[in-house]
Amino acid sequence: MQEITRDQLLRKAKELLQNGTVDRVMGWKKGEFDYDLTPAVFKTEGDLSEFVYSDFCGANFSKYLVSETRADGKVLVFLKPCDTYSFNQLLTEHRFDREKVYAVGIPCDGMLDASKIRAAAGDFTTVTAHGDKLIVKTLFDGEVEADRNAFLPDRCVNCKSKKHVCYDELLGTDGEVLDSHRFDEVEKLESMTADERFAFWQGELSRCIRCNACRDVCPACTCEKCVFDNPKSGVENKAAADSFEEKMFHIIRAFHVAGRCTDCGECSRVCPQHIPLHPLNRKFIKDINTFYGAYQAGEEVGTRAPLTNYSKTDIEPKDAAERGKTHA
Amino acid sequence: MPLNENGEYRPLIVAFCCNWCSYAGADLAGNNRLSYPADVKIIRVPCSCRVNPTFVLRAFQRGADGVILCGCHPGDCHYTSGNYYTRRRMALLFSMLDYLGIEKERTRVEWVSAAEGAKFASTMNDFCKTVAALGESKRLEDLRCKK
Ligand code: SF4
Ligand code: SF4
Ligand code: FES
């Protein structure tokens, strides 16, 4: 169950609107169902009647600030701990004006993954949390009680930090940077043979429909003109015509965010094909940690990304693939 | 499948060589009549760091079986620091390719100076042999590019 309730967020939003600290509020609106909430901007206190908050508010708001801060006035944004890393990374890259944002940190107890619930309980309409228990109202089987922890998305199971690295104000209590198992999956893949790895990725990536959602949602992908929109790139927006294009797309996508990925997990969350994209990003994070020393994008503002930096004693590429595995 | 006179596979190798050291090294190998397989297709680049990861992927797409980058020795880059960036970029890219199942033996970075004609020839001989042993690379190949 989340420590902070809708009422607390609403009260804070109204207070900041009233005293003129902010002019707009970023929040969530109900979608077709309780679990498909949509990020929304509220301009007046009246609008806020549509404001919702639940275990399905997983969207990382940081990237929205790039376009949201173009308008005049200040915007209120609620940030989960993991979102604050992306927030910092965007500041490092000068993607929005810090002065135009009022950031309120909110604690997070892990969000819920609607597809996991659906897989276990069937189609459902609403979910209510009671402590660690969930009451899932299904379409056909009435109410089902379930253990909340079983329905956390992978990114929350392996959450890297419950600590906010940046905020103007904090609601509730701050947590700690966690000792997560986020590289377990990467290590499992690394221990396979090249043939097995290829078979795994071929199976996953060939399902890609090139909707570009993973790129669009990524707080590290904020270029105005993206290489994938260039018809001359050979990998522009189109469904994969053959096996090469999807691999090319995924390697380039992951490479472009190498050293800048904040491991927020949004790419995997939005993929309509449920392709596990985080093991690609995390491979780069893990390699960077192994080769060039521990580095997490977004931990601080103003750090130099590993790929825009070098040392005279860097590892040679021929040793890299091996060392990437053994020094795990 | 192209075979040599001993019936072994002749791999297609793309070698990106920087203008200031490695390309001159290749030249020296030629001047000294040091032989290396004709299967190595050299592409001259101004500096090793000109090689965008896409070039490497593109080479595999168009049917290369192995890709090698050659540049000045670290510290000797004509543009001071280009090859230091190359080193990081390619360490990560090649490790990622290996992770996706494109064997790490198919990719290599080697530092070859303008005076190292012999090193250039032996590097290419060795790389060709390694890649030949792995056979054709199909994993990043684009069927439309097949002749
Ligand atoms: S690549 Fe994925 S995990 Fe990394 S910052 Fe982008 S959306 Fe988040
Ligand atoms: S979100 Fe999924 S299906 Fe869409 S482009 Fe990304 S990997 Fe492919
Ligand atoms: S000029 Fe040779 S590596 Fe930069």
CSV table of C-alpha atoms and ligand atoms in Angstrom, one decimal:
chain,number,residue,atom,x,y,z
A,1,MET,CA,0.0,0.0,0.0
A,2,GLN,CA,1.3,3.5,-0.8
A,3,GLU,CA,2.2,5.6,2.2
A,4,ILE,CA,0.7,8.7,0.5
A,5,THR,CA,-2.9,8.9,-0.4
A,6,ARG,CA,-4.8,10.8,-3.1
A,7,ASP,CA,-6.1,13.2,-0.5
A,8,GLN,CA,-2.7,14.2,0.6
A,9,LEU,CA,-1.5,14.8,-2.9
A,10,LEU,CA,-4.7,16.8,-3.7
A,11,ARG,CA,-4.3,18.9,-0.6
A,12,LYS,CA,-0.7,19.7,-1.5
A,13,ALA,CA,-1.6,20.5,-5.1
A,14,LYS,CA,-4.4,22.9,-4.0
A,15,GLU,CA,-2.3,24.6,-1.4
A,16,LEU,CA,0.5,25.2,-4.0
A,17,LEU,CA,-2.0,26.5,-6.6
A,18,GLN,CA,-3.6,28.8,-4.0
A,19,ASN,CA,-0.5,30.3,-2.7
A,20,GLY,CA,0.8,30.9,-6.2
A,21,THR,CA,3.8,28.7,-6.0
A,22,VAL,CA,2.7,26.8,-9.1
A,23,ASP,CA,0.4,27.5,-12.1
A,24,ARG,CA,-0.2,23.9,-13.2
A,25,VAL,CA,-0.2,20.5,-11.7
A,26,MET,CA,0.9,17.3,-13.4
A,27,GLY,CA,-1.0,14.3,-12.3
A,28,TRP,CA,-3.1,11.4,-13.4
A,29,LYS,CA,-6.5,11.1,-14.9
A,30,LYS,CA,-8.7,8.0,-15.0
A,31,GLY,CA,-8.5,6.1,-18.3
A,32,GLU,CA,-11.0,3.6,-19.6
A,33,PHE,CA,-10.3,1.3,-16.7
A,34,ASP,CA,-9.0,1.9,-13.2
A,35,TYR,CA,-5.6,0.6,-14.2
A,36,ASP,CA,-4.9,2.5,-17.3
A,37,LEU,CA,-4.4,5.9,-15.9
A,38,THR,CA,-3.2,8.7,-18.1
A,39,PRO,CA,-0.8,11.5,-17.2
A,40,ALA,CA,-2.6,14.8,-17.3
A,41,VAL,CA,-2.1,18.5,-16.6
A,42,PHE,CA,-4.5,20.3,-14.3
A,43,LYS,CA,-4.8,24.1,-14.5
A,44,THR,CA,-7.4,25.0,-11.9
A,45,GLU,CA,-8.5,23.7,-8.6
A,46,GLY,CA,-11.8,22.7,-10.2
A,47,ASP,CA,-9.9,20.5,-12.7
A,48,LEU,CA,-8.4,18.6,-9.9
A,49,SER,CA,-11.6,16.8,-9.2
A,50,GLU,CA,-10.5,14.4,-11.9
A,51,PHE,CA,-7.1,13.9,-10.2
A,52,VAL,CA,-6.5,10.2,-9.3
A,53,TYR,CA,-3.8,8.4,-7.6
A,54,SER,CA,-3.4,4.6,-7.1
A,55,ASP,CA,-1.0,1.7,-7.5
A,56,PHE,CA,-1.1,2.2,-11.2
A,57,CYS,CA,0.6,5.6,-11.3
A,58,GLY,CA,3.8,4.2,-12.6
A,59,ALA,CA,4.5,6.7,-15.3
A,60,ASN,CA,7.8,8.6,-14.9
A,61,PHE,CA,6.9,12.3,-15.2
A,62,SER,CA,10.4,13.6,-15.7
A,63,LYS,CA,10.3,13.5,-19.5
A,64,TYR,CA,7.0,15.3,-19.7
A,65,LEU,CA,8.7,18.3,-18.2
A,66,VAL,CA,10.7,18.9,-21.3
A,67,SER,CA,7.6,20.0,-23.2
A,68,GLU,CA,5.6,21.1,-20.1
A,69,THR,CA,8.1,23.7,-19.1
A,70,ARG,CA,8.0,25.4,-22.5
A,71,ALA,CA,4.8,27.2,-21.5
A,72,ASP,CA,5.0,30.1,-19.1
A,73,GLY,CA,4.6,29.6,-15.3
A,74,LYS,CA,5.7,26.9,-12.9
A,75,VAL,CA,4.5,23.3,-12.9
A,76,LEU,CA,4.1,21.0,-9.9
A,77,VAL,CA,5.3,17.5,-10.5
A,78,PHE,CA,5.1,14.5,-8.1
A,79,LEU,CA,8.2,12.3,-8.3
A,80,LYS,CA,8.7,8.8,-7.1
A,81,PRO,CA,12.3,8.0,-6.0
A,82,CYS,CA,13.3,6.4,-9.3
A,83,ASP,CA,11.8,9.4,-11.3
A,84,THR,CA,14.2,11.7,-9.5
A,85,TYR,CA,17.2,10.1,-11.2
A,86,SER,CA,15.7,10.8,-14.6
A,87,PHE,CA,14.9,14.3,-13.4
A,88,ASN,CA,18.5,14.9,-12.5
A,89,GLN,CA,19.8,13.4,-15.7
A,90,LEU,CA,17.5,15.7,-17.8
A,91,LEU,CA,18.9,18.6,-15.8
A,92,THR,CA,22.4,17.5,-16.4
A,93,GLU,CA,21.6,17.5,-20.1
A,94,HIS,CA,20.0,20.9,-19.9
A,95,ARG,CA,16.7,19.6,-21.2
A,96,PHE,CA,14.4,21.9,-19.0
A,97,ASP,CA,14.5,24.9,-16.8
A,98,ARG,CA,14.7,23.9,-13.1
A,99,GLU,CA,13.2,27.2,-12.2
A,100,LYS,CA,9.9,26.3,-13.9
A,101,VAL,CA,9.4,23.2,-11.9
A,102,TYR,CA,8.3,22.6,-8.3
A,103,ALA,CA,9.2,19.0,-7.5
A,104,VAL,CA,7.4,17.1,-4.7
A,105,GLY,CA,9.0,13.8,-3.8
A,106,ILE,CA,6.6,11.0,-2.9
A,107,PRO,CA,7.6,7.7,-1.4
A,108,CYS,CA,6.8,4.6,-3.4
A,109,ASP,CA,6.0,1.1,-2.3
A,110,GLY,CA,6.3,-0.3,-5.8
A,111,MET,CA,3.6,0.0,-8.4
A,112,LEU,CA,1.4,-2.7,-9.8
A,113,ASP,CA,1.7,-4.5,-13.1
A,114,ALA,CA,-1.8,-4.8,-14.7
A,115,SER,CA,-0.6,-7.5,-17.1
A,116,LYS,CA,0.7,-9.7,-14.2
A,117,ILE,CA,-2.7,-9.4,-12.5
A,118,ARG,CA,-4.5,-10.2,-15.7
A,119,ALA,CA,-2.4,-13.3,-16.2
A,120,ALA,CA,-3.2,-14.6,-12.7
A,121,ALA,CA,-6.8,-13.5,-12.1
A,122,GLY,CA,-8.1,-12.9,-15.6
A,123,ASP,CA,-9.7,-9.7,-16.9
A,124,PHE,CA,-10.5,-7.4,-14.1
A,125,THR,CA,-12.0,-4.0,-13.4
A,126,THR,CA,-10.7,-2.6,-10.1
A,127,VAL,CA,-8.1,-3.4,-7.6
A,128,THR,CA,-8.1,-2.2,-4.0
A,129,ALA,CA,-5.2,-2.5,-1.7
A,130,HIS,CA,-5.5,-3.5,2.0
A,131,GLY,CA,-2.0,-3.5,3.4
A,132,ASP,CA,-0.2,-6.3,1.6
A,133,LYS,CA,-3.4,-7.8,0.3
A,134,LEU,CA,-5.1,-6.9,-2.9
A,135,ILE,CA,-8.8,-7.3,-3.7
A,136,VAL,CA,-9.1,-7.8,-7.4
A,137,LYS,CA,-12.6,-7.4,-8.8
A,138,THR,CA,-12.6,-9.6,-11.9
A,139,LEU,CA,-15.0,-9.6,-14.8
A,140,PHE,CA,-16.2,-13.1,-14.5
A,141,ASP,CA,-15.1,-14.7,-11.2
A,142,GLY,CA,-16.1,-12.1,-8.7
A,143,GLU,CA,-13.6,-10.9,-6.2
A,144,VAL,CA,-10.2,-12.5,-5.8
A,145,GLU,CA,-7.8,-11.8,-2.9
A,146,ALA,CA,-4.1,-11.8,-3.8
A,147,ASP,CA,-0.7,-11.0,-2.4
A,148,ARG,CA,0.4,-7.6,-3.5
A,149,ASN,CA,4.1,-8.4,-3.9
A,150,ALA,CA,3.3,-11.0,-6.6
A,151,PHE,CA,2.1,-8.3,-8.9
A,152,LEU,CA,5.0,-5.8,-8.8
A,153,PRO,CA,6.5,-5.1,-12.2
A,154,ASP,CA,10.1,-6.4,-12.6
A,155,ARG,CA,11.5,-2.9,-12.2
A,156,CYS,CA,9.9,-2.6,-8.8
A,157,VAL,CA,11.0,-6.1,-7.7
A,158,ASN,CA,14.5,-5.0,-8.4
A,159,CYS,CA,14.1,-1.3,-7.4
A,160,LYS,CA,17.5,0.3,-7.1
A,161,SER,CA,16.5,3.1,-4.8
A,162,LYS,CA,13.8,4.3,-2.5
A,163,LYS,CA,15.8,7.5,-1.9
A,164,HIS,CA,14.9,10.7,-3.7
A,165,VAL,CA,18.0,12.3,-5.2
A,166,CYS,CA,16.3,15.6,-5.8
A,167,TYR,CA,13.2,17.5,-4.7
A,168,ASP,CA,11.9,20.8,-3.5
A,169,GLU,CA,9.7,19.3,-0.9
A,170,LEU,CA,9.1,15.8,0.3
A,171,LEU,CA,5.8,14.2,1.4
A,172,GLY,CA,6.1,11.2,3.7
A,173,THR,CA,9.4,9.5,4.5
A,174,ASP,CA,12.5,9.0,2.4
A,175,GLY,CA,14.0,5.6,1.9
A,176,GLU,CA,17.5,4.3,1.2
A,177,VAL,CA,19.4,3.3,-1.9
A,178,LEU,CA,18.8,-0.4,-2.2
A,179,ASP,CA,21.1,-3.3,-2.8
A,180,SER,CA,19.1,-4.6,-5.7
A,181,HIS,CA,19.5,-7.7,-7.8
A,182,ARG,CA,19.0,-5.8,-11.0
A,183,PHE,CA,22.0,-7.4,-12.8
A,184,ASP,CA,20.9,-11.0,-12.0
A,185,GLU,CA,19.2,-11.4,-15.3
A,186,VAL,CA,22.1,-9.9,-17.2
A,187,GLU,CA,24.5,-12.4,-15.5
A,188,LYS,CA,22.2,-15.3,-16.4
A,189,LEU,CA,22.4,-14.3,-20.0
A,190,GLU,CA,26.1,-13.8,-19.9
A,191,SER,CA,26.6,-17.3,-18.6
A,192,MET,CA,24.9,-18.8,-21.7
A,193,THR,CA,26.7,-19.7,-24.9
A,194,ALA,CA,26.7,-17.3,-27.8
A,195,ASP,CA,24.2,-19.5,-29.6
A,196,GLU,CA,21.8,-19.6,-26.7
A,197,ARG,CA,22.0,-15.8,-26.2
A,198,PHE,CA,21.3,-15.3,-29.9
A,199,ALA,CA,18.3,-17.6,-29.7
A,200,PHE,CA,17.0,-15.7,-26.7
A,201,TRP,CA,17.3,-12.3,-28.2
A,202,GLN,CA,16.1,-13.4,-31.6
A,203,GLY,CA,12.9,-14.7,-29.9
A,204,GLU,CA,12.4,-11.5,-28.0
A,205,LEU,CA,13.3,-8.9,-30.5
A,206,SER,CA,11.6,-10.5,-33.4
A,207,ARG,CA,8.3,-9.7,-31.7
A,208,CYS,CA,9.0,-6.0,-31.9
A,209,ILE,CA,6.4,-4.1,-34.0
A,210,ARG,CA,8.5,-0.9,-34.1
A,211,CYS,CA,5.9,1.2,-32.5
A,212,ASN,CA,8.8,3.3,-31.0
A,213,ALA,CA,7.0,3.5,-27.6
A,214,CYS,CA,10.2,2.5,-25.8
A,215,ARG,CA,12.0,5.4,-27.4
A,216,ASP,CA,9.2,7.9,-26.9
A,217,VAL,CA,8.8,7.2,-23.2
A,218,CYS,CA,12.5,7.2,-22.4
A,219,PRO,CA,13.7,10.2,-20.4
A,220,ALA,CA,17.2,9.7,-21.9
A,221,CYS,CA,15.7,9.9,-25.4
A,222,THR,CA,14.9,13.5,-25.8
A,223,CYS,CA,16.5,14.5,-29.1
A,224,GLU,CA,14.2,16.7,-31.1
A,225,LYS,CA,15.2,14.8,-34.3
A,226,CYS,CA,15.8,11.2,-33.7
A,227,VAL,CA,18.0,9.0,-35.9
A,228,PHE,CA,15.1,6.6,-36.3
A,229,ASP,CA,13.0,9.2,-37.9
A,230,ASN,CA,15.5,9.7,-40.7
A,231,PRO,CA,14.4,7.8,-43.8
A,232,LYS,CA,18.0,7.5,-44.8
A,233,SER,CA,19.0,5.7,-41.6
A,234,GLY,CA,17.7,2.5,-43.0
A,235,VAL,CA,15.9,1.8,-39.7
A,236,GLU,CA,13.2,4.5,-39.8
A,237,ASN,CA,9.7,4.0,-38.5
A,238,LYS,CA,8.4,0.9,-40.0
A,239,ALA,CA,7.6,-2.6,-39.0
A,240,ALA,CA,10.6,-4.8,-39.2
A,241,ALA,CA,10.9,-6.2,-42.8
A,242,ASP,CA,13.6,-8.6,-41.8
A,243,SER,CA,15.6,-9.8,-38.8
A,244,PHE,CA,18.3,-7.2,-39.2
A,245,GLU,CA,16.3,-4.1,-38.7
A,246,GLU,CA,14.9,-4.8,-35.3
A,247,LYS,CA,18.3,-5.8,-34.0
A,248,MET,CA,19.9,-2.7,-35.5
A,249,PHE,CA,17.1,-0.6,-33.8
A,250,HIS,CA,17.6,-2.2,-30.4
A,251,ILE,CA,21.3,-2.0,-30.4
A,252,ILE,CA,21.3,1.6,-31.4
A,253,ARG,CA,18.5,2.5,-29.0
A,254,ALA,CA,20.4,1.0,-26.1
A,255,PHE,CA,23.7,2.4,-27.2
A,256,HIS,CA,22.3,5.9,-27.5
A,257,VAL,CA,21.3,5.8,-23.9
A,258,ALA,CA,24.4,4.0,-22.6
A,259,GLY,CA,25.8,5.9,-19.7
A,260,ARG,CA,22.7,8.0,-19.6
A,261,CYS,CA,20.0,5.5,-18.8
A,262,THR,CA,18.6,6.0,-15.3
A,263,ASP,CA,17.2,2.5,-15.2
A,264,CYS,CA,13.7,3.8,-14.6
A,265,GLY,CA,12.3,0.8,-16.4
A,266,GLU,CA,9.8,2.8,-18.5
A,267,CYS,CA,10.8,1.2,-21.8
A,268,SER,CA,9.9,-2.3,-20.6
A,269,ARG,CA,6.7,-1.0,-19.0
A,270,VAL,CA,5.3,0.5,-22.1
A,271,CYS,CA,6.3,-2.1,-24.6
A,272,PRO,CA,3.0,-3.6,-26.0
A,273,GLN,CA,4.9,-6.7,-26.9
A,274,HIS,CA,6.3,-7.2,-23.4
A,275,ILE,CA,9.9,-7.3,-24.7
A,276,PRO,CA,12.3,-7.2,-21.8
A,277,LEU,CA,14.3,-4.1,-22.8
A,278,HIS,CA,15.9,-3.5,-19.4
A,279,PRO,CA,18.4,-6.4,-19.8
A,280,LEU,CA,19.9,-4.5,-22.7
A,281,ASN,CA,20.2,-1.2,-20.8
A,282,ARG,CA,21.4,-2.9,-17.7
A,283,LYS,CA,24.1,-4.7,-19.7
A,284,PHE,CA,25.6,-1.3,-20.5
A,285,ILE,CA,25.2,-0.1,-16.9
A,286,LYS,CA,26.9,-3.2,-15.6
A,287,ASP,CA,29.7,-3.0,-18.2
A,288,ILE,CA,30.3,0.6,-17.4
A,289,ASN,CA,30.4,-0.2,-13.7
A,290,THR,CA,32.9,-3.0,-14.3
A,291,PHE,CA,35.1,-1.2,-16.8
A,292,TYR,CA,35.1,2.4,-15.6
A,293,GLY,CA,33.9,2.4,-12.0
A,294,ALA,CA,30.5,2.5,-10.5
A,295,TYR,CA,28.3,5.1,-12.2
A,296,GLN,CA,24.6,5.7,-12.1
A,297,ALA,CA,23.2,8.3,-14.4
A,298,GLY,CA,21.1,10.8,-12.5
A,299,GLU,CA,22.6,10.2,-9.1
A,300,GLU,CA,24.0,13.7,-9.3
A,301,VAL,CA,23.4,16.7,-11.5
A,302,GLY,CA,26.4,17.7,-13.8
A,303,THR,CA,28.3,14.5,-13.9
A,304,ARG,CA,30.2,13.6,-17.1
A,305,ALA,CA,28.7,10.6,-18.8
A,306,PRO,CA,31.2,7.7,-19.2
A,307,LEU,CA,31.0,7.8,-23.0
A,308,THR,CA,31.9,11.5,-23.1
A,309,ASN,CA,34.9,10.8,-20.9
A,310,TYR,CA,38.0,8.6,-20.9
A,311,SER,CA,41.0,7.6,-19.0
A,312,LYS,CA,44.4,6.8,-20.4
A,313,THR,CA,44.4,3.4,-18.7
A,314,ASP,CA,40.9,2.2,-19.9
A,315,ILE,CA,40.3,-1.4,-20.6
A,316,GLU,CA,41.1,-2.6,-24.2
A,317,PRO,CA,38.1,-3.7,-26.2
A,318,LYS,CA,39.5,-7.2,-26.7
A,319,ASP,CA,39.5,-7.8,-23.0
A,320,ALA,CA,36.1,-6.2,-22.5
A,321,ALA,CA,33.7,-9.0,-23.4
A,322,GLU,CA,35.5,-11.5,-21.0
A,323,ARG,CA,36.0,-9.1,-18.2
A,324,GLY,CA,32.4,-7.9,-18.4
A,325,LYS,CA,31.4,-11.4,-17.3
A,326,THR,CA,34.1,-12.4,-14.8
A,327,HIS,CA,34.1,-9.2,-12.7
A,328,ALA,CA,30.4,-9.3,-12.1
B,1,MET,CA,30.6,-19.9,-50.0
B,2,PRO,CA,34.0,-18.6,-51.2
B,3,LEU,CA,36.8,-21.1,-50.4
B,4,ASN,CA,40.5,-20.8,-50.7
B,5,GLU,CA,42.8,-23.3,-52.5
B,6,ASN,CA,42.9,-25.5,-49.3
B,7,GLY,CA,39.1,-25.6,-49.2
B,8,GLU,CA,38.9,-23.3,-46.2
B,9,TYR,CA,36.3,-20.6,-45.8
B,10,ARG,CA,37.4,-17.1,-46.9
B,11,PRO,CA,35.7,-14.6,-44.7
B,12,LEU,CA,34.8,-11.1,-45.7
B,13,ILE,CA,36.6,-8.7,-43.3
B,14,VAL,CA,36.0,-5.0,-43.1
B,15,ALA,CA,38.9,-3.1,-41.6
B,16,PHE,CA,38.4,0.6,-40.6
B,17,CYS,CA,41.8,2.2,-40.6
B,18,CYS,CA,42.6,5.7,-39.4
B,19,ASN,CA,44.3,7.9,-42.0
B,20,TRP,CA,47.3,8.8,-39.9
B,21,CYS,CA,48.6,5.6,-38.5
B,22,SER,CA,47.0,2.4,-39.5
B,23,TYR,CA,46.3,3.2,-43.1
B,24,ALA,CA,49.9,4.2,-43.5
B,25,GLY,CA,50.8,0.9,-41.7
B,26,ALA,CA,48.8,-1.0,-44.3
B,27,ASP,CA,50.7,0.9,-47.0
B,28,LEU,CA,54.0,0.0,-45.4
B,29,ALA,CA,53.0,-3.6,-45.3
B,30,GLY,CA,52.3,-3.4,-49.0
B,31,ASN,CA,55.6,-1.6,-49.8
B,32,ASN,CA,57.5,-4.3,-47.9
B,33,ARG,CA,55.7,-7.0,-49.8
B,34,LEU,CA,54.2,-8.5,-46.6
B,35,SER,CA,51.2,-10.5,-47.5
B,36,TYR,CA,47.8,-10.5,-45.9
B,37,PRO,CA,44.5,-12.0,-47.2
B,38,ALA,CA,42.8,-10.1,-50.0
B,39,ASP,CA,39.6,-10.7,-48.1
B,40,VAL,CA,40.3,-7.7,-45.9
B,41,LYS,CA,38.5,-4.7,-47.3
B,42,ILE,CA,40.0,-1.5,-45.9
B,43,ILE,CA,37.9,1.6,-45.3
B,44,ARG,CA,40.0,4.7,-44.6
B,45,VAL,CA,38.6,7.0,-41.9
B,46,PRO,CA,40.1,10.3,-40.7
B,47,CYS,CA,40.4,8.9,-37.1
B,48,SER,CA,39.4,5.7,-35.4
B,49,CYS,CA,36.7,7.7,-33.5
B,50,ARG,CA,35.0,8.5,-36.8
B,51,VAL,CA,33.6,5.0,-36.7
B,52,ASN,CA,30.1,5.3,-35.6
B,53,PRO,CA,28.8,2.0,-34.0
B,54,THR,CA,26.3,2.0,-36.9
B,55,PHE,CA,29.1,1.5,-39.4
B,56,VAL,CA,30.1,-1.7,-37.6
B,57,LEU,CA,26.5,-2.9,-37.6
B,58,ARG,CA,26.1,-1.9,-41.2
B,59,ALA,CA,29.1,-3.8,-42.2
B,60,PHE,CA,27.6,-7.0,-40.7
B,61,GLN,CA,24.3,-6.2,-42.3
B,62,ARG,CA,26.0,-6.1,-45.7
B,63,GLY,CA,27.6,-9.5,-45.2
B,64,ALA,CA,30.9,-8.9,-43.3
B,65,ASP,CA,32.0,-11.9,-41.2
B,66,GLY,CA,34.3,-9.8,-39.1
B,67,VAL,CA,35.0,-6.1,-38.4
B,68,ILE,CA,38.3,-4.7,-37.2
B,69,LEU,CA,39.1,-1.2,-36.2
B,70,CYS,CA,42.7,0.0,-36.4
B,71,GLY,CA,43.9,3.3,-35.1
B,72,CYS,CA,47.0,5.1,-33.7
B,73,HIS,CA,48.3,3.8,-30.4
B,74,PRO,CA,46.6,5.3,-27.4
B,75,GLY,CA,48.3,8.7,-26.8
B,76,ASP,CA,49.4,9.0,-30.4
B,77,CYS,CA,46.1,9.9,-32.0
B,78,HIS,CA,46.5,12.7,-34.6
B,79,TYR,CA,43.6,14.5,-32.9
B,80,THR,CA,45.0,13.8,-29.4
B,81,SER,CA,42.1,11.9,-27.8
B,82,GLY,CA,40.0,10.4,-30.6
B,83,ASN,CA,41.2,6.8,-30.0
B,84,TYR,CA,40.5,7.1,-26.2
B,85,TYR,CA,36.8,7.6,-27.1
B,86,THR,CA,37.0,4.8,-29.7
B,87,ARG,CA,38.3,2.5,-27.0
B,88,ARG,CA,35.4,3.1,-24.7
B,89,ARG,CA,32.8,3.1,-27.4
B,90,MET,CA,34.0,-0.2,-28.9
B,91,ALA,CA,34.6,-1.9,-25.6
B,92,LEU,CA,30.9,-1.4,-24.8
B,93,LEU,CA,29.6,-2.1,-28.3
B,94,PHE,CA,31.6,-5.3,-28.8
B,95,SER,CA,30.6,-6.5,-25.3
B,96,MET,CA,27.0,-5.8,-26.2
B,97,LEU,CA,27.3,-7.6,-29.6
B,98,ASP,CA,28.7,-10.6,-27.7
B,99,TYR,CA,25.8,-10.4,-25.3
B,100,LEU,CA,23.4,-10.6,-28.3
B,101,GLY,CA,25.2,-13.6,-29.6
B,102,ILE,CA,27.6,-12.1,-32.2
B,103,GLU,CA,30.8,-13.8,-31.1
B,104,LYS,CA,33.4,-11.5,-29.7
B,105,GLU,CA,36.0,-13.0,-31.9
B,106,ARG,CA,34.3,-11.4,-34.9
B,107,THR,CA,35.1,-7.9,-33.7
B,108,ARG,CA,38.5,-6.4,-32.8
B,109,VAL,CA,40.3,-3.2,-32.1
B,110,GLU,CA,44.0,-3.1,-32.8
B,111,TRP,CA,46.4,-0.2,-32.5
B,112,VAL,CA,48.8,-0.1,-35.5
B,113,SER,CA,51.3,2.8,-36.1
B,114,ALA,CA,52.5,4.0,-39.5
B,115,ALA,CA,55.8,2.1,-38.8
B,116,GLU,CA,54.2,-1.2,-38.0
B,117,GLY,CA,53.7,-2.7,-41.4
B,118,ALA,CA,54.6,-6.1,-40.1
B,119,LYS,CA,52.1,-5.8,-37.2
B,120,PHE,CA,49.4,-4.8,-39.7
B,121,ALA,CA,50.0,-7.9,-41.8
B,122,SER,CA,50.2,-10.3,-38.9
B,123,THR,CA,47.1,-8.8,-37.3
B,124,MET,CA,45.1,-9.2,-40.4
B,125,ASN,CA,46.4,-12.7,-41.0
B,126,ASP,CA,45.5,-13.6,-37.5
B,127,PHE,CA,42.1,-12.0,-37.5
B,128,CYS,CA,41.1,-13.6,-40.9
B,129,LYS,CA,42.1,-17.0,-39.5
B,130,THR,CA,40.0,-16.5,-36.3
B,131,VAL,CA,37.0,-15.4,-38.3
B,132,ALA,CA,37.4,-18.1,-40.9
B,133,ALA,CA,37.2,-20.7,-38.1
B,134,LEU,CA,33.9,-19.2,-37.0
B,135,GLY,CA,32.5,-19.4,-40.5
B,136,GLU,CA,29.9,-17.1,-42.1
B,137,SER,CA,28.2,-14.5,-40.0
B,138,LYS,CA,24.5,-14.5,-40.5
B,139,ARG,CA,23.2,-13.1,-37.2
B,140,LEU,CA,23.2,-9.5,-38.3
B,141,GLU,CA,22.9,-10.1,-41.9
B,142,ASP,CA,20.2,-8.5,-44.0
B,143,LEU,CA,18.8,-10.9,-46.6
B,144,ARG,CA,18.0,-8.1,-49.0
B,145,CYS,CA,21.7,-7.4,-49.2
B,146,LYS,CA,22.6,-10.8,-50.4
B,147,LYS,CA,24.1,-10.8,-53.9
C,1,SF4,S1,16.4,3.2,-21.5
C,1,SF4,FE1,14.5,2.5,-20.4
C,1,SF4,S2,15.2,2.3,-18.3
C,1,SF4,FE2,16.7,3.6,-19.3
C,1,SF4,S3,16.1,5.7,-19.0
C,1,SF4,FE3,15.2,5.0,-20.9
C,1,SF4,S4,13.1,4.3,-20.4
C,1,SF4,FE4,14.3,4.4,-18.5
C,2,SF4,S1,8.0,-0.5,-27.3
C,2,SF4,FE1,8.4,-2.7,-27.8
C,2,SF4,S2,7.4,-3.1,-29.7
C,2,SF4,FE2,7.5,-0.9,-29.5
C,2,SF4,S3,9.5,-0.4,-30.6
C,2,SF4,FE3,10.0,-0.7,-28.4
C,2,SF4,S4,10.6,-2.8,-28.3
C,2,SF4,FE4,9.5,-2.6,-30.2
C,3,FES,S1,44.0,9.8,-35.9
C,3,FES,FE1,44.6,7.7,-35.7
C,3,FES,S2,43.2,7.1,-34.0
C,3,FES,FE2,42.8,9.3,-34.2
